[in-house]
Each structure stands twice: as structure tokens, then as C-alpha cells.
């Protein structure tokens, strides 16, 4: 084989490689086209938007059980400073403007000795379960119309969970938490 012939073969091989590379590039583009992130048109699947499902004012968040599972007792203790003006928490602590709250979880409503409760709170009846505390602390005057606890409430569900987790440490750590689902 002379040089001329060798050059011809080499050129053909090179051209072949180039063609394969080009075809490969085109194939890659054809197989993996880039799509726009948003669909160009929305398909009505009949699904209801979450905002329509939730009540008018608030979007339903995680359940109390879920929030309590990751609640922060230390944060709850800090938030309790708002309550400390009216409530003591130590065992046998005095009543102030509000009753002592030691062991409040699962304690029957309005039963702490030596405190004069409103008729509204006594009439509410039952024990202070997790849900009761959560509802009461959201807005006391809504949960118990006529309560004499003049406190606006704790708006953020996470903060209420921290607070309730803290109340749970006051002698009632063994009360099983609501399911976290
Ligand atoms: C301005 C004073 C005041 C503040 C602040 C306050 N409370 Fe009260 N709390 C009261 C009074 C008064 C009552 C009794 C209500 C009644 O008899 O209707 C009460 C009752 C309660 C009860 C029911 C007790 C029982 O024995 O049935 C709980 C639970 C409670 N408070 C928790 C809290 C928590 C938690 C906070 C803070 C987020 C808080 N309170 C903030 C005054 C207060």
C-alpha cells in the first residue's frame, strides 16, 4: 500500500468517525428534547384546588399529633412566659389571676382547689386533653364563651404544640401523645 492509498483510507475512516459523532449528537437531541417547565396548557383533571378544600380563612396544616411529635419543649417553656403572669406551674404552686397549672393535661376542667372559676369553664366539663388545650389556647374566648381568662390566644399551631408539649412535662409526661399521622 502506497502513501496515497493509505491517506485515502485514513481520510475515509476519519470521515466515518465524524459522521458517527454527528449522528450521535442529533440522536441525543431527538431523544432528550428539552421541555418547558410549565405545561403549555393546563389539563382540567377535575381535582379541587387545596385552597377550596380548606376552610375560608385558614389552610389546614399538619395535625396536632404531627406537630406534637416534633414539638420543642424548651421553646414551649419560653412561650409560657406569656402565661406566667397569671399561672404558676410548680406542684402545689399558688393560684394567681389564673389557677396553678401543674399536671393540667388530663386534669378535669375547672377543678384546681382554691381557685374560683367562671361558670362557663366549669360548664364546659371534661378533662383537658391535647385537643381541648389546643383549641382553648388558639382563642380562649371562642372555645369557652364567657371564660375569665382574658388572653388573646396563640395563633401559630407550632407554637401551641410547643406550649402543650411543655405543659405535658408538668407531671403528665406519661399521657400518650395523639397519633402523628
Ligand atoms: C391575664 C391572665 C392570664 C393569662 C395571660 C393566661 N391565663 Fe390561663 N387562665 C386565666 C384565668 C383567669 C383562668 C380561669 C378561667 C375561667 O375560670 O374561665 C385561666 C384558665 C386556664 C386554664 C384552665 C385551667 C383549669 O384548671 O381548668 C388553662 C389550661 C390555662 N389557663 C392555660 C393558659 C396558658 C397555657 C396561657 C398562656 C398561653 C394562659 N393560660 C394565659 C388567666 C390567664
Short mmCIF file of C-alpha atoms and ligand atoms in Angstrom, two decimals:
data_model
loop_
_atom_site.label_atom_id
_atom_site.label_comp_id
_atom_site.label_asym_id
_atom_site.label_seq_id
_atom_site.Cartn_x
_atom_site.Cartn_y
_atom_site.Cartn_z
CA UNK A 1 0.00 0.00 0.00
CA UNK A 2 1.49 3.33 -1.03
CA UNK A 3 1.18 6.58 0.93
CA UNK A 4 -1.55 7.90 -1.36
CA UNK A 5 -3.72 4.86 -0.77
CA UNK A 6 -3.06 4.98 2.99
CA UNK A 7 -4.10 8.64 3.09
CA UNK A 8 -7.34 7.82 1.25
CA UNK A 9 -8.20 5.09 3.76
CA UNK A 10 -7.27 7.28 6.72
CA UNK A 11 -9.45 10.09 5.38
CA UNK A 12 -12.37 7.69 4.89
CA UNK A 13 -12.03 6.37 8.44
CA UNK A 14 -11.86 9.91 9.82
CA UNK A 15 -14.92 10.94 7.82
CA UNK A 16 -16.73 7.88 9.14
CA UNK A 17 -15.91 8.76 12.72
CA UNK A 18 -17.09 12.33 12.16
CA UNK A 19 -20.36 11.17 10.63
CA UNK A 20 -20.98 8.84 13.56
CA UNK A 21 -20.32 11.69 16.00
CA UNK A 22 -22.74 13.98 14.18
CA UNK A 23 -25.45 11.32 14.02
CA UNK A 24 -24.95 10.60 17.70
CA UNK A 25 -25.36 14.29 18.56
CA UNK A 26 -28.56 14.57 16.51
CA UNK A 27 -29.93 11.36 18.06
CA UNK A 28 -29.25 12.65 21.58
CA UNK A 29 -31.10 15.86 20.84
CA UNK A 30 -34.01 13.95 19.31
CA UNK A 31 -34.29 11.56 22.24
CA UNK A 32 -33.82 14.13 25.00
CA UNK A 33 -35.61 17.23 23.87
CA UNK A 34 -35.83 19.99 26.45
CA UNK A 35 -39.36 20.53 27.67
CA UNK A 36 -40.65 23.80 29.08
CA UNK A 37 -41.05 23.58 32.87
CA UNK A 38 -44.71 24.53 32.85
CA UNK A 39 -47.11 22.74 30.55
CA UNK A 40 -48.18 24.99 27.71
CA UNK A 41 -51.80 24.34 28.54
CA UNK A 42 -53.43 23.11 31.77
CA UNK A 43 -55.44 19.89 31.69
CA UNK A 44 -58.55 20.03 33.85
CA UNK A 45 -58.38 16.83 35.84
CA UNK A 46 -61.37 17.77 37.96
CA UNK A 47 -59.16 17.94 41.05
CA UNK A 48 -60.17 20.58 43.55
CA UNK A 49 -57.53 23.11 44.49
CA UNK A 50 -56.39 22.73 48.10
CA UNK A 51 -57.47 26.29 48.88
CA UNK A 52 -61.05 25.30 48.05
CA UNK A 53 -60.94 22.31 50.38
CA UNK A 54 -59.69 24.21 53.40
CA UNK A 55 -61.98 26.49 55.33
CA UNK A 56 -62.32 30.04 54.13
CA UNK A 57 -59.71 31.63 56.34
CA UNK A 58 -57.06 29.04 57.13
CA UNK A 59 -55.39 26.31 55.12
CA UNK A 60 -55.42 23.07 57.07
CA UNK A 61 -51.90 22.33 58.26
CA UNK A 62 -50.38 19.25 59.88
CA UNK A 63 -52.45 17.63 62.64
CA UNK A 64 -51.79 18.31 66.31
CA UNK A 65 -50.30 14.81 66.62
CA UNK A 66 -47.76 15.56 63.89
CA UNK A 67 -46.88 18.92 65.44
CA UNK A 68 -46.54 17.43 68.92
CA UNK A 69 -44.25 14.68 67.62
CA UNK A 70 -41.70 17.34 66.68
CA UNK A 71 -42.60 19.94 69.30
CA UNK A 72 -39.86 21.74 71.19
CA UNK A 73 -40.34 21.74 74.97
CA UNK A 74 -37.67 24.42 75.51
CA UNK A 75 -39.44 26.75 73.07
CA UNK A 76 -42.72 25.97 74.80
CA UNK A 77 -41.24 26.98 78.13
CA UNK A 78 -40.22 30.31 76.60
CA UNK A 79 -43.67 30.88 75.13
CA UNK A 80 -45.12 30.10 78.55
CA UNK A 81 -43.65 33.38 79.78
CA UNK A 82 -46.83 34.93 78.33
CA UNK A 83 -48.85 32.76 80.67
CA UNK A 84 -46.60 33.10 83.71
CA UNK A 85 -48.09 36.46 84.63
CA UNK A 86 -51.27 34.64 85.61
CA UNK A 87 -50.25 30.99 86.14
CA UNK A 88 -47.72 29.17 88.28
CA UNK A 89 -46.63 25.66 87.24
CA UNK A 90 -44.78 24.10 90.18
CA UNK A 91 -46.50 21.37 92.18
CA UNK A 92 -48.57 22.98 94.91
CA UNK A 93 -47.82 26.44 93.48
CA UNK A 94 -50.21 29.26 94.36
CA UNK A 95 -53.10 30.40 92.22
CA UNK A 96 -52.60 33.86 90.77
CA UNK A 97 -55.03 35.56 88.39
CA UNK A 98 -55.38 32.06 86.92
CA UNK A 99 -55.13 28.65 88.60
CA UNK A 100 -51.89 26.70 89.11
CA UNK A 101 -51.27 24.55 86.02
CA UNK A 102 -49.21 21.68 87.40
CA UNK A 103 -50.45 18.45 85.86
CA UNK A 104 -53.02 20.31 83.76
CA UNK A 105 -53.00 17.68 80.99
CA UNK A 106 -55.93 15.29 81.54
CA UNK A 107 -56.94 17.25 84.65
CA UNK A 108 -60.70 17.84 84.82
CA UNK A 109 -61.57 21.36 83.73
CA UNK A 110 -62.07 23.89 86.47
CA UNK A 111 -61.13 21.63 89.38
CA UNK A 112 -57.96 23.11 90.88
CA UNK A 113 -58.64 23.66 94.58
CA UNK A 114 -58.85 27.17 95.88
CA UNK A 115 -59.49 28.81 92.53
CA UNK A 116 -62.77 30.44 91.72
CA UNK A 117 -63.51 29.52 88.10
CA UNK A 118 -66.03 31.10 85.78
CA UNK A 119 -69.30 29.24 85.40
CA UNK A 120 -68.56 28.95 81.69
CA UNK A 121 -65.37 26.96 82.24
CA UNK A 122 -66.97 24.65 84.80
CA UNK A 123 -69.93 24.03 82.48
CA UNK A 124 -67.59 23.08 79.62
CA UNK A 125 -66.71 19.95 81.60
CA UNK A 126 -64.45 17.03 80.75
CA UNK A 127 -60.70 16.79 81.08
CA UNK A 128 -58.03 18.91 79.41
CA UNK A 129 -56.95 16.57 76.60
CA UNK A 130 -54.47 17.61 73.94
CA UNK A 131 -57.17 18.79 71.54
CA UNK A 132 -59.01 20.76 74.25
CA UNK A 133 -55.84 22.59 75.21
CA UNK A 134 -55.04 23.31 71.57
CA UNK A 135 -58.50 24.73 70.89
CA UNK A 136 -58.61 26.72 74.13
CA UNK A 137 -55.16 28.21 73.60
CA UNK A 138 -55.98 29.17 70.00
CA UNK A 139 -58.56 31.63 71.30
CA UNK A 140 -59.85 31.06 74.84
CA UNK A 141 -62.99 33.16 74.41
CA UNK A 142 -64.06 31.18 71.35
CA UNK A 143 -63.56 27.75 72.86
CA UNK A 144 -65.18 28.75 76.17
CA UNK A 145 -67.52 31.64 75.64
CA UNK A 146 -67.53 33.61 78.87
CA UNK A 147 -64.20 32.38 80.26
CA UNK A 148 -62.49 34.84 82.54
CA UNK A 149 -59.08 34.04 81.07
CA UNK A 150 -58.51 37.28 79.24
CA UNK A 151 -55.84 36.18 76.82
CA UNK A 152 -55.96 36.68 73.05
CA UNK A 153 -54.56 33.25 72.21
CA UNK A 154 -51.56 31.78 70.45
CA UNK A 155 -52.13 31.94 66.69
CA UNK A 156 -49.35 29.70 65.39
CA UNK A 157 -50.17 25.96 65.60
CA UNK A 158 -46.44 25.12 66.00
CA UNK A 159 -46.17 27.45 69.00
CA UNK A 160 -49.28 25.94 70.59
CA UNK A 161 -47.77 22.46 70.12
CA UNK A 162 -44.52 23.61 71.77
CA UNK A 163 -46.55 25.07 74.61
CA UNK A 164 -48.66 21.93 75.09
CA UNK A 165 -45.51 19.77 74.94
CA UNK A 166 -44.16 21.92 77.77
CA UNK A 167 -47.40 21.64 79.79
CA UNK A 168 -47.10 17.86 79.35
CA UNK A 169 -43.77 17.88 81.21
CA UNK A 170 -45.52 19.30 84.28
CA UNK A 171 -46.21 15.94 85.88
CA UNK A 172 -48.03 14.34 82.92
CA UNK A 173 -45.22 13.14 80.64
CA UNK A 174 -46.82 9.70 80.58
CA UNK A 175 -50.03 10.82 78.86
CA UNK A 176 -49.78 9.19 75.40
CA UNK A 177 -49.42 11.67 72.54
CA UNK A 178 -52.12 11.76 69.86
CA UNK A 179 -51.20 9.72 66.74
CA UNK A 180 -48.82 11.57 64.39
CA UNK A 181 -50.44 10.99 61.01
C1 LIG B 1 -54.36 37.51 82.03
C2 LIG B 1 -54.19 36.31 82.81
C3 LIG B 1 -53.99 35.02 82.07
C4 LIG B 1 -53.08 34.71 81.09
C5 LIG B 1 -52.06 35.63 80.44
C6 LIG B 1 -53.26 33.31 80.79
N1 LIG B 1 -54.27 32.79 81.56
FE1 LIG B 1 -54.88 30.87 81.59
N2 LIG B 1 -56.36 31.33 82.88
C7 LIG B 1 -56.57 32.58 83.42
C8 LIG B 1 -57.79 32.56 84.19
C9 LIG B 1 -58.41 33.73 84.93
C10 LIG B 1 -58.31 31.25 84.09
C11 LIG B 1 -59.62 30.72 84.64
C12 LIG B 1 -60.62 30.88 83.50
C13 LIG B 1 -62.08 30.66 83.90
O1 LIG B 1 -62.35 30.29 85.05
O2 LIG B 1 -62.90 30.86 83.00
C14 LIG B 1 -57.37 30.50 83.26
C15 LIG B 1 -57.52 29.15 82.95
C16 LIG B 1 -56.60 28.42 82.23
C17 LIG B 1 -56.68 27.00 82.02
C18 LIG B 1 -57.74 26.06 82.57
C19 LIG B 1 -57.30 25.64 83.93
C20 LIG B 1 -58.22 24.65 84.64
O3 LIG B 1 -57.90 24.32 85.79
O4 LIG B 1 -59.25 24.25 84.09
C21 LIG B 1 -55.59 26.67 81.26
C22 LIG B 1 -55.25 25.28 80.75
C23 LIG B 1 -54.85 27.88 81.02
N3 LIG B 1 -55.48 28.92 81.63
C24 LIG B 1 -53.68 27.93 80.29
C25 LIG B 1 -53.03 29.11 79.95
C26 LIG B 1 -51.87 29.17 79.11
C27 LIG B 1 -51.14 27.99 78.53
C28 LIG B 1 -51.57 30.50 78.94
C29 LIG B 1 -50.51 31.12 78.08
C30 LIG B 1 -50.57 30.85 76.70
C31 LIG B 1 -52.53 31.24 79.74
N4 LIG B 1 -53.39 30.37 80.34
C32 LIG B 1 -52.51 32.61 79.87
C33 LIG B 1 -55.77 33.68 83.25
C34 LIG B 1 -54.74 33.79 82.34
#
